[in-house]
């Protein structure tokens, strides 16, 4: 359903355009489409998760006027919760790893969100942003959004993102390509699309340091290395991801991601973030396997690249990570 002609930020979440990525479609002979989630009011796909979780919490009486929302986040979910939560009168507190792009901290603080930076540590460490959020919720009686385990996240994608894609594609969609942060998007969208057409193939893409690639392929959670991508890649099985219907997994490097990020900016005027770039690179690699077959391959452009300018568009930062700007292989 389209938002009202006059509405609020709450009403503006979703109904994002589906864009044909011209250069990639021409290079592969497949129709490569990206859902422009950076056009949500908070600038990312995480606005959907935030709306779904707040909506259910209000319906279940877990959030009342004057309440406090707490979440552990790499940034975008915090922005979505901050945007929608502040608009609805809630106090919003986030715990966030100190390694994230400074643009995210600045955005959150500008909205009046209370940001508590924590060390960038493994999930097993009690100082991990997830555990700190849970502890603060328990200590203060706040509503913990818990995007990883809260199935309102994936269910909102099932109710909105999936149907939007199906309608925009007029029921002709061959492959969905999606990375995983909390698992909400891939969970909701894969379930909806496979209900509509069981032959839709779902390909998950994972960065270095995440265990989901091995989990999908071998049933064990293993991964090594690290990645400059933000908000995706995990070393545990979340309740949202448990419900996803995945057929195949790819692992791509930071260099793979970066090549696509710059290609999209220069060839398609699409300046996207790191998770969107790895999604697009995976869609491109899948399309190359089916060169000239005219398949329709859909992915999610999770957020805008301006949110990462101090990193991905900073030559000094890239050099410090052994990365550089290279052309996309064709």
mmCIF file of C-alpha atoms in Angstrom:
data_model
loop_
_atom_site.group_PDB
_atom_site.id
_atom_site.type_symbol
_atom_site.label_atom_id
_atom_site.label_comp_id
_atom_site.label_asym_id
_atom_site.label_seq_id
_atom_site.Cartn_x
_atom_site.Cartn_y
_atom_site.Cartn_z
ATOM 1 C CA UNK A 1 0.000 0.000 0.000
ATOM 2 C CA UNK A 2 1.358 3.429 -0.924
ATOM 3 C CA UNK A 3 1.979 5.906 1.933
ATOM 4 C CA UNK A 4 -0.536 8.724 2.386
ATOM 5 C CA UNK A 5 -0.002 11.960 0.459
ATOM 6 C CA UNK A 6 0.654 13.735 3.744
ATOM 7 C CA UNK A 7 2.208 11.633 6.465
ATOM 8 C CA UNK A 8 5.046 11.230 8.929
ATOM 9 C CA UNK A 9 8.482 9.652 8.783
ATOM 10 C CA UNK A 10 6.790 6.505 10.066
ATOM 11 C CA UNK A 11 4.609 6.450 6.948
ATOM 12 C CA UNK A 12 7.608 7.026 4.680
ATOM 13 C CA UNK A 13 9.304 3.693 5.468
ATOM 14 C CA UNK A 14 9.204 1.233 2.563
ATOM 15 C CA UNK A 15 7.797 1.430 -0.960
ATOM 16 C CA UNK A 16 11.329 2.061 -2.254
ATOM 17 C CA UNK A 17 12.052 2.047 -6.020
ATOM 18 C CA UNK A 18 13.506 -0.952 -7.830
ATOM 19 C CA UNK A 19 16.349 0.201 -10.080
ATOM 20 C CA UNK A 20 17.812 -1.513 -13.120
ATOM 21 C CA UNK A 21 21.601 -1.398 -12.762
ATOM 22 C CA UNK A 22 22.377 -0.585 -16.361
ATOM 23 C CA UNK A 23 26.094 -1.284 -16.590
ATOM 24 C CA UNK A 24 25.877 -4.684 -14.892
ATOM 25 C CA UNK A 25 22.857 -5.713 -16.944
ATOM 26 C CA UNK A 26 24.660 -4.820 -20.175
ATOM 27 C CA UNK A 27 27.853 -6.635 -19.149
ATOM 28 C CA UNK A 28 26.063 -9.875 -18.280
ATOM 29 C CA UNK A 29 23.009 -10.060 -20.528
ATOM 30 C CA UNK A 30 20.902 -10.532 -17.393
ATOM 31 C CA UNK A 31 18.503 -8.083 -15.778
ATOM 32 C CA UNK A 32 20.234 -6.993 -12.539
ATOM 33 C CA UNK A 33 17.926 -4.982 -10.283
ATOM 34 C CA UNK A 34 18.645 -3.229 -6.995
ATOM 35 C CA UNK A 35 16.003 -2.202 -4.464
ATOM 36 C CA UNK A 36 16.912 1.332 -3.421
ATOM 37 C CA UNK A 37 16.656 0.928 0.347
ATOM 38 C CA UNK A 38 18.884 3.988 0.810
ATOM 39 C CA UNK A 39 15.733 5.970 -0.036
ATOM 40 C CA UNK A 40 14.079 5.105 3.276
ATOM 41 C CA UNK A 41 13.823 8.170 5.571
ATOM 42 C CA UNK A 42 16.758 7.070 7.736
ATOM 43 C CA UNK A 43 18.808 6.215 4.666
ATOM 44 C CA UNK A 44 18.895 2.439 5.004
ATOM 45 C CA UNK A 45 17.025 -0.848 4.917
ATOM 46 C CA UNK A 46 17.201 -0.943 8.716
ATOM 47 C CA UNK A 47 14.330 1.536 8.922
ATOM 48 C CA UNK A 48 12.111 -1.441 8.093
ATOM 49 C CA UNK A 49 13.486 -3.528 10.962
ATOM 50 C CA UNK A 50 13.092 -0.583 13.314
ATOM 51 C CA UNK A 51 9.479 0.021 12.309
ATOM 52 C CA UNK A 52 8.609 -3.666 12.585
ATOM 53 C CA UNK A 53 10.120 -4.002 16.052
ATOM 54 C CA UNK A 54 8.581 -0.801 17.431
ATOM 55 C CA UNK A 55 5.196 -1.664 15.922
ATOM 56 C CA UNK A 56 5.115 -5.108 17.545
ATOM 57 C CA UNK A 57 6.428 -3.823 20.887
ATOM 58 C CA UNK A 58 3.672 -1.221 21.029
ATOM 59 C CA UNK A 59 1.025 -3.806 20.112
ATOM 60 C CA UNK A 60 2.281 -6.166 22.838
ATOM 61 C CA UNK A 61 2.498 -3.443 25.498
ATOM 62 C CA UNK A 62 6.287 -3.571 25.735
ATOM 63 C CA UNK A 63 6.614 0.085 24.738
ATOM 64 C CA UNK A 64 4.480 2.763 26.360
ATOM 65 C CA UNK A 65 4.591 6.559 26.059
ATOM 66 C CA UNK A 66 7.781 7.936 27.597
ATOM 67 C CA UNK A 67 9.560 4.579 27.342
ATOM 68 C CA UNK A 68 13.171 3.889 26.408
ATOM 69 C CA UNK A 69 14.439 1.791 23.509
ATOM 70 C CA UNK A 70 17.905 0.238 23.802
ATOM 71 C CA UNK A 71 19.750 -1.553 21.011
ATOM 72 C CA UNK A 72 23.201 -2.836 20.164
ATOM 73 C CA UNK A 73 23.961 -1.904 16.577
ATOM 74 C CA UNK A 74 26.633 -1.258 13.971
ATOM 75 C CA UNK A 75 24.796 1.983 13.252
ATOM 76 C CA UNK A 76 21.964 1.735 10.752
ATOM 77 C CA UNK A 77 19.460 -0.014 13.027
ATOM 78 C CA UNK A 78 20.257 2.578 15.666
ATOM 79 C CA UNK A 79 19.555 5.323 13.143
ATOM 80 C CA UNK A 80 16.234 3.722 12.183
ATOM 81 C CA UNK A 81 15.227 3.265 15.820
ATOM 82 C CA UNK A 82 16.406 6.772 16.630
ATOM 83 C CA UNK A 83 14.493 8.327 13.765
ATOM 84 C CA UNK A 84 11.208 6.488 14.342
ATOM 85 C CA UNK A 85 11.538 6.185 18.091
ATOM 86 C CA UNK A 86 12.298 9.856 18.647
ATOM 87 C CA UNK A 87 9.431 10.830 16.330
ATOM 88 C CA UNK A 88 7.071 8.733 18.484
ATOM 89 C CA UNK A 89 8.353 10.249 21.717
ATOM 90 C CA UNK A 90 10.687 7.533 23.002
ATOM 91 C CA UNK A 91 14.137 7.902 24.482
ATOM 92 C CA UNK A 92 16.625 5.923 22.389
ATOM 93 C CA UNK A 93 19.974 4.561 23.595
ATOM 94 C CA UNK A 94 22.402 2.558 21.465
ATOM 95 C CA UNK A 95 25.573 0.643 22.192
ATOM 96 C CA UNK A 96 27.862 0.656 19.183
ATOM 97 C CA UNK A 97 31.355 -0.684 18.384
ATOM 98 C CA UNK A 98 33.928 2.104 18.296
ATOM 99 C CA UNK A 99 35.218 0.946 14.886
ATOM 100 C CA UNK A 100 32.221 2.164 12.906
ATOM 101 C CA UNK A 101 32.371 5.075 10.466
ATOM 102 C CA UNK A 102 32.222 8.399 12.307
ATOM 103 C CA UNK A 103 29.341 9.558 10.086
ATOM 104 C CA UNK A 104 27.053 7.107 11.880
ATOM 105 C CA UNK A 105 27.942 8.427 15.338
ATOM 106 C CA UNK A 106 27.393 12.014 14.168
ATOM 107 C CA UNK A 107 24.017 11.190 12.603
ATOM 108 C CA UNK A 108 22.777 9.456 15.760
ATOM 109 C CA UNK A 109 23.927 12.184 18.098
ATOM 110 C CA UNK A 110 22.344 14.866 15.885
ATOM 111 C CA UNK A 111 18.929 13.198 16.449
ATOM 112 C CA UNK A 112 19.329 13.148 20.207
ATOM 113 C CA UNK A 113 20.119 9.432 20.424
ATOM 114 C CA UNK A 114 22.372 8.514 23.356
ATOM 115 C CA UNK A 115 25.385 6.710 21.885
ATOM 116 C CA UNK A 116 27.511 4.510 24.127
ATOM 117 C CA UNK A 117 30.672 3.412 22.320
ATOM 118 C CA UNK A 118 32.053 0.019 23.302
ATOM 119 C CA UNK A 119 35.240 -1.806 22.300
ATOM 120 C CA UNK A 120 35.229 -3.797 19.064
ATOM 121 C CA UNK A 121 35.482 -7.279 20.563
ATOM 122 C CA UNK A 122 34.362 -10.839 19.703
ATOM 123 C CA UNK A 123 30.799 -11.882 20.501
ATOM 124 C CA UNK A 124 32.079 -14.054 23.361
ATOM 125 C CA UNK A 125 33.332 -10.952 25.209
ATOM 126 C CA UNK A 126 30.791 -9.461 27.671
ATOM 127 C CA UNK A 127 31.738 -5.992 26.399
ATOM 128 C CA UNK A 128 30.401 -6.821 22.925
ATOM 129 C CA UNK A 129 27.785 -4.244 21.881
ATOM 130 C CA UNK A 130 25.035 -6.907 21.854
ATOM 131 C CA UNK A 131 25.688 -7.994 25.452
ATOM 132 C CA UNK A 132 26.037 -4.422 26.699
ATOM 133 C CA UNK A 133 22.613 -3.551 25.254
ATOM 134 C CA UNK A 134 21.020 -6.579 26.887
ATOM 135 C CA UNK A 135 22.606 -5.749 30.255
ATOM 136 C CA UNK A 136 21.431 -2.137 30.123
ATOM 137 C CA UNK A 137 17.897 -3.289 29.281
ATOM 138 C CA UNK A 138 17.863 -5.671 32.231
ATOM 139 C CA UNK A 139 19.336 -3.106 34.637
ATOM 140 C CA UNK A 140 16.947 -0.305 33.702
ATOM 141 C CA UNK A 141 13.771 -2.033 32.505
ATOM 142 C CA UNK A 142 14.143 -0.625 28.991
ATOM 143 C CA UNK A 143 12.744 -2.194 25.828
ATOM 144 C CA UNK A 144 15.582 -4.086 24.135
ATOM 145 C CA UNK A 145 14.884 -4.164 20.383
ATOM 146 C CA UNK A 146 17.242 -7.164 19.894
ATOM 147 C CA UNK A 147 17.177 -7.084 16.093
ATOM 148 C CA UNK A 148 19.057 -10.389 15.801
ATOM 149 C CA UNK A 149 16.583 -12.543 17.731
ATOM 150 C CA UNK A 150 13.427 -10.424 17.439
ATOM 151 C CA UNK A 151 11.439 -12.010 14.623
ATOM 152 C CA UNK A 152 9.389 -8.819 14.191
ATOM 153 C CA UNK A 153 12.425 -7.796 12.108
ATOM 154 C CA UNK A 154 12.145 -10.589 9.543
ATOM 155 C CA UNK A 155 8.352 -10.601 9.670
ATOM 156 C CA UNK A 156 8.224 -6.947 8.640
ATOM 157 C CA UNK A 157 10.347 -7.758 5.574
ATOM 158 C CA UNK A 158 7.962 -10.648 4.844
ATOM 159 C CA UNK A 159 5.034 -8.238 5.023
ATOM 160 C CA UNK A 160 6.597 -5.355 3.060
ATOM 161 C CA UNK A 161 9.897 -5.899 1.219
ATOM 162 C CA UNK A 162 8.953 -9.262 -0.260
ATOM 163 C CA UNK A 163 5.544 -8.186 -1.605
ATOM 164 C CA UNK A 164 7.013 -4.947 -2.966
ATOM 165 C CA UNK A 165 9.654 -6.860 -4.912
ATOM 166 C CA UNK A 166 7.148 -9.354 -6.251
ATOM 167 C CA UNK A 167 4.831 -6.610 -7.422
ATOM 168 C CA UNK A 168 7.629 -4.495 -8.914
ATOM 169 C CA UNK A 169 8.929 -7.522 -10.835
ATOM 170 C CA UNK A 170 5.369 -8.419 -11.897
ATOM 171 C CA UNK A 171 6.014 -11.934 -10.634
ATOM 172 C CA UNK A 172 9.083 -12.515 -12.826
ATOM 173 C CA UNK A 173 12.076 -12.967 -10.567
ATOM 174 C CA UNK A 174 14.681 -15.713 -10.870
ATOM 175 C CA UNK A 175 17.321 -15.082 -8.198
ATOM 176 C CA UNK A 176 17.537 -13.101 -4.960
ATOM 177 C CA UNK A 177 21.028 -12.140 -3.735
ATOM 178 C CA UNK A 178 21.378 -10.906 -0.142
ATOM 179 C CA UNK A 179 24.003 -10.438 2.567
ATOM 180 C CA UNK A 180 23.246 -11.058 6.255
ATOM 181 C CA UNK A 181 23.522 -8.797 9.284
ATOM 182 C CA UNK A 182 20.733 -9.701 11.688
ATOM 183 C CA UNK A 183 19.188 -12.030 9.117
ATOM 184 C CA UNK A 184 15.901 -10.141 8.994
ATOM 185 C CA UNK A 185 15.898 -9.124 5.341
ATOM 186 C CA UNK A 186 16.970 -12.474 3.899
ATOM 187 C CA UNK A 187 14.558 -14.252 6.248
ATOM 188 C CA UNK A 188 11.459 -12.276 5.365
ATOM 189 C CA UNK A 189 12.131 -11.756 1.665
ATOM 190 C CA UNK A 190 13.234 -15.335 0.948
ATOM 191 C CA UNK A 191 10.192 -16.793 2.689
ATOM 192 C CA UNK A 192 7.769 -14.553 0.834
ATOM 193 C CA UNK A 193 9.304 -15.041 -2.616
ATOM 194 C CA UNK A 194 9.546 -18.815 -2.260
ATOM 195 C CA UNK A 195 5.911 -18.969 -1.209
ATOM 196 C CA UNK A 196 5.020 -17.140 -4.415
ATOM 197 C CA UNK A 197 7.401 -19.221 -6.560
ATOM 198 C CA UNK A 198 9.413 -22.088 -5.023
ATOM 199 C CA UNK A 199 11.843 -22.020 -7.943
ATOM 200 C CA UNK A 200 13.212 -18.585 -6.971
ATOM 201 C CA UNK A 201 16.842 -19.192 -6.018
ATOM 202 C CA UNK A 202 18.241 -17.443 -2.924
ATOM 203 C CA UNK A 203 21.976 -16.748 -2.838
ATOM 204 C CA UNK A 204 23.562 -15.469 0.382
ATOM 205 C CA UNK A 205 26.811 -13.475 0.223
ATOM 206 C CA UNK A 206 29.226 -13.290 3.160
ATOM 207 C CA UNK A 207 32.350 -11.203 3.844
ATOM 208 C CA UNK A 208 35.597 -12.518 5.390
ATOM 209 C CA UNK A 209 35.401 -13.144 9.123
ATOM 210 C CA UNK A 210 31.786 -14.323 9.036
ATOM 211 C CA UNK A 211 30.768 -17.915 9.695
ATOM 212 C CA UNK A 212 27.549 -18.101 7.674
ATOM 213 C CA UNK A 213 29.242 -19.072 4.398
ATOM 214 C CA UNK A 214 30.556 -22.261 6.008
ATOM 215 C CA UNK A 215 27.296 -22.800 7.858
ATOM 216 C CA UNK A 216 25.218 -22.805 4.670
ATOM 217 C CA UNK A 217 27.693 -24.991 2.783
ATOM 218 C CA UNK A 218 28.879 -27.386 5.509
ATOM 219 C CA UNK A 219 26.592 -26.933 8.517
ATOM 220 C CA UNK A 220 29.326 -25.538 10.777
ATOM 221 C CA UNK A 221 29.965 -21.981 11.914
ATOM 222 C CA UNK A 222 33.533 -21.192 10.890
ATOM 223 C CA UNK A 223 35.249 -18.132 9.496
ATOM 224 C CA UNK A 224 38.549 -16.312 9.570
ATOM 225 C CA UNK A 225 39.923 -12.888 8.776
ATOM 226 C CA UNK A 226 38.134 -9.560 8.978
ATOM 227 C CA UNK A 227 36.313 -7.114 6.740
ATOM 228 C CA UNK A 228 35.772 -3.370 6.383
ATOM 229 C CA UNK A 229 32.110 -3.967 5.499
ATOM 230 C CA UNK A 230 29.830 -2.703 8.252
ATOM 231 C CA UNK A 231 26.621 -4.241 9.564
ATOM 232 C CA UNK A 232 26.962 -7.648 7.883
ATOM 233 C CA UNK A 233 28.738 -10.897 8.693
ATOM 234 C CA UNK A 234 28.238 -12.765 11.966
ATOM 235 C CA UNK A 235 29.584 -15.815 13.783
ATOM 236 C CA UNK A 236 26.355 -17.148 15.206
ATOM 237 C CA UNK A 237 22.955 -18.384 14.093
ATOM 238 C CA UNK A 238 20.287 -15.781 14.833
ATOM 239 C CA UNK A 239 16.597 -16.558 15.194
ATOM 240 C CA UNK A 240 15.888 -14.420 12.146
ATOM 241 C CA UNK A 241 18.417 -16.240 9.978
ATOM 242 C CA UNK A 242 17.130 -19.646 11.143
ATOM 243 C CA UNK A 243 13.927 -18.879 9.253
ATOM 244 C CA UNK A 244 15.643 -17.874 6.013
ATOM 245 C CA UNK A 245 15.402 -20.145 2.980
ATOM 246 C CA UNK A 246 18.850 -20.115 1.388
ATOM 247 C CA UNK A 247 19.995 -22.258 -1.544
ATOM 248 C CA UNK A 248 23.602 -21.192 -1.970
ATOM 249 C CA UNK A 249 26.351 -19.126 -0.331
ATOM 250 C CA UNK A 250 29.153 -17.005 -1.792
ATOM 251 C CA UNK A 251 32.116 -15.449 -0.011
ATOM 252 C CA UNK A 252 33.598 -12.269 -1.472
ATOM 253 C CA UNK A 253 36.600 -10.224 -0.373
ATOM 254 C CA UNK A 254 36.807 -6.575 0.574
ATOM 255 C CA UNK A 255 38.614 -5.953 -2.707
ATOM 256 C CA UNK A 256 35.721 -7.563 -4.602
ATOM 257 C CA UNK A 257 33.319 -5.295 -2.754
ATOM 258 C CA UNK A 258 35.407 -2.183 -3.300
ATOM 259 C CA UNK A 259 35.721 -2.748 -7.043
ATOM 260 C CA UNK A 260 31.944 -2.858 -7.308
ATOM 261 C CA UNK A 261 31.434 0.120 -5.009
ATOM 262 C CA UNK A 262 33.565 2.360 -7.237
ATOM 263 C CA UNK A 263 32.161 0.846 -10.434
ATOM 264 C CA UNK A 264 28.583 1.635 -9.418
ATOM 265 C CA UNK A 265 29.512 5.182 -8.427
ATOM 266 C CA UNK A 266 31.344 5.906 -11.677
ATOM 267 C CA UNK A 267 29.279 3.961 -14.198
ATOM 268 C CA UNK A 268 25.753 4.089 -12.763
ATOM 269 C CA UNK A 269 25.857 7.150 -10.478
ATOM 270 C CA UNK A 270 24.920 4.829 -7.608
ATOM 271 C CA UNK A 271 26.947 5.790 -4.548
ATOM 272 C CA UNK A 272 26.178 2.960 -2.143
ATOM 273 C CA UNK A 273 27.516 1.565 1.105
ATOM 274 C CA UNK A 274 29.673 -1.486 1.646
ATOM 275 C CA UNK A 275 26.917 -4.069 2.174
ATOM 276 C CA UNK A 276 25.074 -2.803 -0.918
ATOM 277 C CA UNK A 277 28.304 -3.063 -2.911
ATOM 278 C CA UNK A 278 28.959 -6.655 -1.837
ATOM 279 C CA UNK A 279 25.331 -7.499 -2.683
ATOM 280 C CA UNK A 280 25.745 -5.996 -6.149
ATOM 281 C CA UNK A 281 29.073 -7.779 -6.675
ATOM 282 C CA UNK A 282 27.501 -11.105 -5.759
ATOM 283 C CA UNK A 283 24.585 -10.447 -8.126
ATOM 284 C CA UNK A 284 27.119 -9.667 -10.864
ATOM 285 C CA UNK A 285 29.099 -12.865 -10.225
ATOM 286 C CA UNK A 286 25.913 -14.949 -10.288
ATOM 287 C CA UNK A 287 24.866 -13.252 -13.527
ATOM 288 C CA UNK A 288 28.237 -14.004 -15.145
ATOM 289 C CA UNK A 289 27.526 -17.709 -14.654
ATOM 290 C CA UNK A 290 24.352 -17.229 -16.680
ATOM 291 C CA UNK A 291 25.834 -14.898 -19.299
ATOM 292 C CA UNK A 292 23.294 -13.805 -21.874
ATOM 293 C CA UNK A 293 20.427 -15.869 -20.456
ATOM 294 C CA UNK A 294 18.270 -12.864 -19.554
ATOM 295 C CA UNK A 295 17.648 -13.971 -15.964
ATOM 296 C CA UNK A 296 16.182 -11.429 -13.574
ATOM 297 C CA UNK A 297 18.455 -11.109 -10.539
ATOM 298 C CA UNK A 298 17.391 -8.883 -7.635
ATOM 299 C CA UNK A 299 19.441 -7.571 -4.739
ATOM 300 C CA UNK A 300 19.161 -4.952 -1.992
ATOM 301 C CA UNK A 301 20.996 -1.622 -2.030
ATOM 302 C CA UNK A 302 21.034 -1.368 1.744
ATOM 303 C CA UNK A 303 22.295 2.166 2.278
ATOM 304 C CA UNK A 304 24.082 5.156 0.746
ATOM 305 C CA UNK A 305 27.839 5.488 0.390
ATOM 306 C CA UNK A 306 27.944 8.916 2.033
ATOM 307 C CA UNK A 307 27.638 7.086 5.353
ATOM 308 C CA UNK A 308 31.108 5.587 4.781
ATOM 309 C CA UNK A 309 32.947 8.467 3.100
ATOM 310 C CA UNK A 310 35.640 8.678 5.767
ATOM 311 C CA UNK A 311 36.549 5.080 5.007
ATOM 312 C CA UNK A 312 35.807 3.837 1.495
ATOM 313 C CA UNK A 313 36.473 7.182 -0.186
ATOM 314 C CA UNK A 314 39.590 7.828 1.875
ATOM 315 C CA UNK A 315 42.770 6.665 0.036
ATOM 316 C CA UNK A 316 44.797 6.634 3.257
ATOM 317 C CA UNK A 317 42.307 4.367 5.015
ATOM 318 C CA UNK A 318 42.160 1.989 2.047
ATOM 319 C CA UNK A 319 45.956 1.838 1.805
ATOM 320 C CA UNK A 320 46.151 1.007 5.519
ATOM 321 C CA UNK A 321 43.996 -2.049 4.795
ATOM 322 C CA UNK A 322 45.962 -3.091 1.706
ATOM 323 C CA UNK A 323 43.107 -2.104 -0.585
ATOM 324 C CA UNK A 324 43.005 -0.018 -3.721
ATOM 325 C CA UNK A 325 40.656 1.107 -6.463
ATOM 326 C CA UNK A 326 40.773 -1.340 -9.371
ATOM 327 C CA UNK A 327 38.453 -1.855 -12.351
ATOM 328 C CA UNK A 328 35.667 -4.403 -12.171
ATOM 329 C CA UNK A 329 36.643 -7.656 -13.976
ATOM 330 C CA UNK A 330 34.566 -8.227 -17.094
#
